């Protein structure tokens, strides 16, 4: 059985909860309506989560533009392909759902892409907030408080979008 570790941190977009195993971050949740999924459980950190915490603090402070903490992304092969493309995006870069669909060899599947983006278990570290509609509009965000959270992240990275 794999050990499960948990830590939390405060951020400008609310409290963040990190889950991990012995070698990787496995989930990141952003507070929604004042709650996190594992609020009733005590923190039990490890070196991987301590490093993720440090890197997230640096990201929010504006001194880190990429993450190199190991993550374990569990999903379907399609989700894995979408998340791999998201991992290639850097600070301040955005992509459309359509371009993301083309990049994973599934042109015309923007709706399915949206589902895979929304299922990303490690937002921010794997930058799903960087996906916009083809006309640059914000169409949604499943992390934290939704669109206000995405707006903050886009503004933080100086990613332009259409109103």
PDB file of C-alpha atoms in Angstrom:
ATOM      1  CA  UNK A   1       0.000   0.000   0.000  1.00  0.00           C
ATOM      2  CA  UNK A   2       1.222   3.489  -0.881  1.00  0.00           C
ATOM      3  CA  UNK A   3       1.564   6.135   1.783  1.00  0.00           C
ATOM      4  CA  UNK A   4      -0.715   9.151   1.373  1.00  0.00           C
ATOM      5  CA  UNK A   5       0.503  12.555   2.495  1.00  0.00           C
ATOM      6  CA  UNK A   6      -1.399  15.826   2.913  1.00  0.00           C
ATOM      7  CA  UNK A   7      -0.426  19.446   3.394  1.00  0.00           C
ATOM      8  CA  UNK A   8      -2.154  22.808   3.035  1.00  0.00           C
ATOM      9  CA  UNK A   9      -1.038  26.330   2.240  1.00  0.00           C
ATOM     10  CA  UNK A  10      -2.566  29.772   2.058  1.00  0.00           C
ATOM     11  CA  UNK A  11      -2.563  31.557  -1.291  1.00  0.00           C
ATOM     12  CA  UNK A  12      -4.055  34.656  -2.912  1.00  0.00           C
ATOM     13  CA  UNK A  13      -6.809  32.445  -4.409  1.00  0.00           C
ATOM     14  CA  UNK A  14      -7.669  30.691  -1.141  1.00  0.00           C
ATOM     15  CA  UNK A  15      -6.313  27.764   0.774  1.00  0.00           C
ATOM     16  CA  UNK A  16      -4.730  24.990  -1.265  1.00  0.00           C
ATOM     17  CA  UNK A  17      -4.557  21.327  -0.350  1.00  0.00           C
ATOM     18  CA  UNK A  18      -1.866  19.045  -1.744  1.00  0.00           C
ATOM     19  CA  UNK A  19      -1.998  15.259  -1.701  1.00  0.00           C
ATOM     20  CA  UNK A  20       0.917  13.054  -2.586  1.00  0.00           C
ATOM     21  CA  UNK A  21       2.508   9.690  -2.252  1.00  0.00           C
ATOM     22  CA  UNK A  22       6.117   8.776  -1.511  1.00  0.00           C
ATOM     23  CA  UNK A  23       7.429  10.279  -4.760  1.00  0.00           C
ATOM     24  CA  UNK A  24       4.916  12.651  -6.388  1.00  0.00           C
ATOM     25  CA  UNK A  25       2.103  15.152  -5.969  1.00  0.00           C
ATOM     26  CA  UNK A  26      -1.133  13.357  -6.873  1.00  0.00           C
ATOM     27  CA  UNK A  27      -3.775  16.059  -6.313  1.00  0.00           C
ATOM     28  CA  UNK A  28      -4.149  19.779  -5.756  1.00  0.00           C
ATOM     29  CA  UNK A  29      -7.430  21.309  -4.609  1.00  0.00           C
ATOM     30  CA  UNK A  30      -8.246  24.996  -4.304  1.00  0.00           C
ATOM     31  CA  UNK A  31     -10.635  26.060  -1.573  1.00  0.00           C
ATOM     32  CA  UNK A  32     -14.263  26.426  -2.684  1.00  0.00           C
ATOM     33  CA  UNK A  33     -16.816  28.115  -0.434  1.00  0.00           C
ATOM     34  CA  UNK A  34     -14.366  27.976   2.480  1.00  0.00           C
ATOM     35  CA  UNK A  35     -13.782  24.226   2.303  1.00  0.00           C
ATOM     36  CA  UNK A  36     -11.178  21.759   1.057  1.00  0.00           C
ATOM     37  CA  UNK A  37     -11.882  18.065   0.358  1.00  0.00           C
ATOM     38  CA  UNK A  38      -9.839  16.779   3.310  1.00  0.00           C
ATOM     39  CA  UNK A  39     -10.350  19.567   5.870  1.00  0.00           C
ATOM     40  CA  UNK A  40     -11.248  16.967   8.489  1.00  0.00           C
ATOM     41  CA  UNK A  41      -7.907  15.170   8.155  1.00  0.00           C
ATOM     42  CA  UNK A  42      -4.641  16.188   9.831  1.00  0.00           C
ATOM     43  CA  UNK A  43      -1.689  17.318   7.777  1.00  0.00           C
ATOM     44  CA  UNK A  44       1.014  14.754   7.197  1.00  0.00           C
ATOM     45  CA  UNK A  45       3.631  16.117   4.839  1.00  0.00           C
ATOM     46  CA  UNK A  46       6.747  14.680   3.233  1.00  0.00           C
ATOM     47  CA  UNK A  47       9.672  16.008   1.178  1.00  0.00           C
ATOM     48  CA  UNK A  48       7.708  16.018  -2.102  1.00  0.00           C
ATOM     49  CA  UNK A  49       4.819  18.015  -0.650  1.00  0.00           C
ATOM     50  CA  UNK A  50       7.180  20.346   1.204  1.00  0.00           C
ATOM     51  CA  UNK A  51       8.896  21.078  -2.129  1.00  0.00           C
ATOM     52  CA  UNK A  52       5.547  21.585  -3.898  1.00  0.00           C
ATOM     53  CA  UNK A  53       4.493  23.954  -1.103  1.00  0.00           C
ATOM     54  CA  UNK A  54       7.725  25.940  -1.530  1.00  0.00           C
ATOM     55  CA  UNK A  55       7.341  26.106  -5.320  1.00  0.00           C
ATOM     56  CA  UNK A  56       3.704  27.221  -5.061  1.00  0.00           C
ATOM     57  CA  UNK A  57       4.680  29.932  -2.561  1.00  0.00           C
ATOM     58  CA  UNK A  58       7.319  31.140  -5.053  1.00  0.00           C
ATOM     59  CA  UNK A  59       4.793  31.018  -7.920  1.00  0.00           C
ATOM     60  CA  UNK A  60       2.295  33.158  -6.006  1.00  0.00           C
ATOM     61  CA  UNK A  61       5.091  35.556  -5.028  1.00  0.00           C
ATOM     62  CA  UNK A  62       5.931  35.964  -8.737  1.00  0.00           C
ATOM     63  CA  UNK A  63       9.453  34.536  -8.471  1.00  0.00           C
ATOM     64  CA  UNK A  64       8.762  31.076  -9.973  1.00  0.00           C
ATOM     65  CA  UNK A  65       7.496  30.627 -13.514  1.00  0.00           C
ATOM     66  CA  UNK A  66       7.682  26.849 -13.836  1.00  0.00           C
ATOM     67  CA  UNK A  67       7.345  23.815 -11.616  1.00  0.00           C
ATOM     68  CA  UNK A  68       9.713  20.883 -11.423  1.00  0.00           C
ATOM     69  CA  UNK A  69       8.103  18.966  -8.582  1.00  0.00           C
ATOM     70  CA  UNK A  70       7.128  15.426  -9.650  1.00  0.00           C
ATOM     71  CA  UNK A  71       3.430  14.815 -10.290  1.00  0.00           C
ATOM     72  CA  UNK A  72       1.505  11.597 -10.865  1.00  0.00           C
ATOM     73  CA  UNK A  73      -1.456  12.145 -13.170  1.00  0.00           C
ATOM     74  CA  UNK A  74      -3.852   9.199 -13.222  1.00  0.00           C
ATOM     75  CA  UNK A  75      -6.442   9.195 -15.988  1.00  0.00           C
ATOM     76  CA  UNK A  76      -7.466   7.745 -19.325  1.00  0.00           C
ATOM     77  CA  UNK A  77      -4.982   7.710 -22.215  1.00  0.00           C
ATOM     78  CA  UNK A  78      -6.887  10.662 -23.742  1.00  0.00           C
ATOM     79  CA  UNK A  79      -6.693  12.646 -20.485  1.00  0.00           C
ATOM     80  CA  UNK A  80      -3.000  11.768 -20.176  1.00  0.00           C
ATOM     81  CA  UNK A  81      -2.351  13.135 -23.679  1.00  0.00           C
ATOM     82  CA  UNK A  82      -4.199  16.385 -22.900  1.00  0.00           C
ATOM     83  CA  UNK A  83      -2.378  16.837 -19.585  1.00  0.00           C
ATOM     84  CA  UNK A  84       0.989  16.177 -21.268  1.00  0.00           C
ATOM     85  CA  UNK A  85       0.252  19.055 -23.665  1.00  0.00           C
ATOM     86  CA  UNK A  86      -0.720  21.299 -20.731  1.00  0.00           C
ATOM     87  CA  UNK A  87       2.605  20.470 -19.059  1.00  0.00           C
ATOM     88  CA  UNK A  88       4.407  21.830 -22.145  1.00  0.00           C
ATOM     89  CA  UNK A  89       2.813  25.275 -21.735  1.00  0.00           C
ATOM     90  CA  UNK A  90       4.954  27.784 -19.920  1.00  0.00           C
ATOM     91  CA  UNK A  91       4.278  30.823 -17.757  1.00  0.00           C
ATOM     92  CA  UNK A  92       2.228  33.362 -19.660  1.00  0.00           C
ATOM     93  CA  UNK A  93       1.360  31.013 -22.541  1.00  0.00           C
ATOM     94  CA  UNK A  94      -2.209  30.159 -23.490  1.00  0.00           C
ATOM     95  CA  UNK A  95      -3.784  27.660 -25.870  1.00  0.00           C
ATOM     96  CA  UNK A  96      -7.289  27.241 -27.234  1.00  0.00           C
ATOM     97  CA  UNK A  97      -9.396  24.131 -26.765  1.00  0.00           C
ATOM     98  CA  UNK A  98      -9.275  23.626 -30.543  1.00  0.00           C
ATOM     99  CA  UNK A  99      -5.498  23.924 -30.730  1.00  0.00           C
ATOM    100  CA  UNK A 100      -5.189  21.541 -27.799  1.00  0.00           C
ATOM    101  CA  UNK A 101      -7.479  19.066 -29.624  1.00  0.00           C
ATOM    102  CA  UNK A 102      -5.282  19.285 -32.723  1.00  0.00           C
ATOM    103  CA  UNK A 103      -2.119  18.860 -30.629  1.00  0.00           C
ATOM    104  CA  UNK A 104      -3.382  15.536 -29.230  1.00  0.00           C
ATOM    105  CA  UNK A 105      -4.491  14.336 -32.672  1.00  0.00           C
ATOM    106  CA  UNK A 106      -8.224  14.768 -32.044  1.00  0.00           C
ATOM    107  CA  UNK A 107      -9.251  17.833 -34.081  1.00  0.00           C
ATOM    108  CA  UNK A 108     -12.883  18.788 -33.606  1.00  0.00           C
ATOM    109  CA  UNK A 109     -13.056  17.340 -30.091  1.00  0.00           C
ATOM    110  CA  UNK A 110     -12.962  20.613 -28.160  1.00  0.00           C
ATOM    111  CA  UNK A 111     -15.810  19.512 -25.844  1.00  0.00           C
ATOM    112  CA  UNK A 112     -13.960  16.316 -24.886  1.00  0.00           C
ATOM    113  CA  UNK A 113     -10.816  18.408 -24.425  1.00  0.00           C
ATOM    114  CA  UNK A 114     -12.756  20.610 -21.998  1.00  0.00           C
ATOM    115  CA  UNK A 115     -13.705  17.539 -19.976  1.00  0.00           C
ATOM    116  CA  UNK A 116     -10.098  16.362 -19.809  1.00  0.00           C
ATOM    117  CA  UNK A 117      -8.856  19.838 -18.876  1.00  0.00           C
ATOM    118  CA  UNK A 118     -11.459  20.042 -16.102  1.00  0.00           C
ATOM    119  CA  UNK A 119     -10.420  16.619 -14.779  1.00  0.00           C
ATOM    120  CA  UNK A 120      -6.781  17.695 -14.299  1.00  0.00           C
ATOM    121  CA  UNK A 121      -5.939  16.490 -10.769  1.00  0.00           C
ATOM    122  CA  UNK A 122      -3.070  18.955 -10.270  1.00  0.00           C
ATOM    123  CA  UNK A 123      -4.187  22.422 -11.446  1.00  0.00           C
ATOM    124  CA  UNK A 124      -1.731  25.334 -11.355  1.00  0.00           C
ATOM    125  CA  UNK A 125       1.262  22.943 -11.411  1.00  0.00           C
ATOM    126  CA  UNK A 126      -0.217  21.528 -14.637  1.00  0.00           C
ATOM    127  CA  UNK A 127      -1.564  24.800 -16.014  1.00  0.00           C
ATOM    128  CA  UNK A 128      -5.134  24.076 -17.076  1.00  0.00           C
ATOM    129  CA  UNK A 129      -6.011  27.723 -16.382  1.00  0.00           C
ATOM    130  CA  UNK A 130      -4.092  28.555 -19.568  1.00  0.00           C
ATOM    131  CA  UNK A 131      -6.779  27.094 -21.863  1.00  0.00           C
ATOM    132  CA  UNK A 132      -9.121  29.618 -23.510  1.00  0.00           C
ATOM    133  CA  UNK A 133     -11.819  29.554 -26.182  1.00  0.00           C
ATOM    134  CA  UNK A 134     -10.631  30.003 -29.767  1.00  0.00           C
ATOM    135  CA  UNK A 135     -11.647  33.676 -29.639  1.00  0.00           C
ATOM    136  CA  UNK A 136      -9.678  34.201 -26.411  1.00  0.00           C
ATOM    137  CA  UNK A 137     -12.704  34.161 -24.081  1.00  0.00           C
ATOM    138  CA  UNK A 138     -12.795  32.449 -20.708  1.00  0.00           C
ATOM    139  CA  UNK A 139     -15.349  29.658 -20.843  1.00  0.00           C
ATOM    140  CA  UNK A 140     -15.033  28.174 -17.375  1.00  0.00           C
ATOM    141  CA  UNK A 141     -12.781  26.792 -14.691  1.00  0.00           C
ATOM    142  CA  UNK A 142     -13.423  23.976 -12.245  1.00  0.00           C
ATOM    143  CA  UNK A 143     -10.822  24.950  -9.632  1.00  0.00           C
ATOM    144  CA  UNK A 144     -11.475  27.038  -6.560  1.00  0.00           C
ATOM    145  CA  UNK A 145     -14.278  29.533  -7.095  1.00  0.00           C
ATOM    146  CA  UNK A 146     -14.353  28.951 -10.851  1.00  0.00           C
ATOM    147  CA  UNK A 147     -13.926  31.868 -13.221  1.00  0.00           C
ATOM    148  CA  UNK A 148     -12.752  34.377 -10.547  1.00  0.00           C
ATOM    149  CA  UNK A 149      -9.944  31.934  -9.694  1.00  0.00           C
ATOM    150  CA  UNK A 150      -9.033  31.563 -13.374  1.00  0.00           C
ATOM    151  CA  UNK A 151      -9.101  35.355 -13.820  1.00  0.00           C
ATOM    152  CA  UNK A 152      -6.633  35.757 -10.955  1.00  0.00           C
ATOM    153  CA  UNK A 153      -4.279  33.097 -12.371  1.00  0.00           C
ATOM    154  CA  UNK A 154      -4.407  34.577 -15.891  1.00  0.00           C
ATOM    155  CA  UNK A 155      -3.755  38.067 -14.516  1.00  0.00           C
ATOM    156  CA  UNK A 156      -0.894  36.771 -12.385  1.00  0.00           C
ATOM    157  CA  UNK A 157       0.759  35.322 -15.498  1.00  0.00           C
ATOM    158  CA  UNK A 158      -0.204  38.360 -17.613  1.00  0.00           C
ATOM    159  CA  UNK A 159      -2.166  36.198 -20.067  1.00  0.00           C
ATOM    160  CA  UNK A 160      -4.526  38.315 -22.103  1.00  0.00           C
ATOM    161  CA  UNK A 161      -8.073  37.190 -22.806  1.00  0.00           C
ATOM    162  CA  UNK A 162     -11.199  38.535 -24.484  1.00  0.00           C
ATOM    163  CA  UNK A 163     -14.032  39.889 -22.386  1.00  0.00           C
TER     164      UNK A 163
END
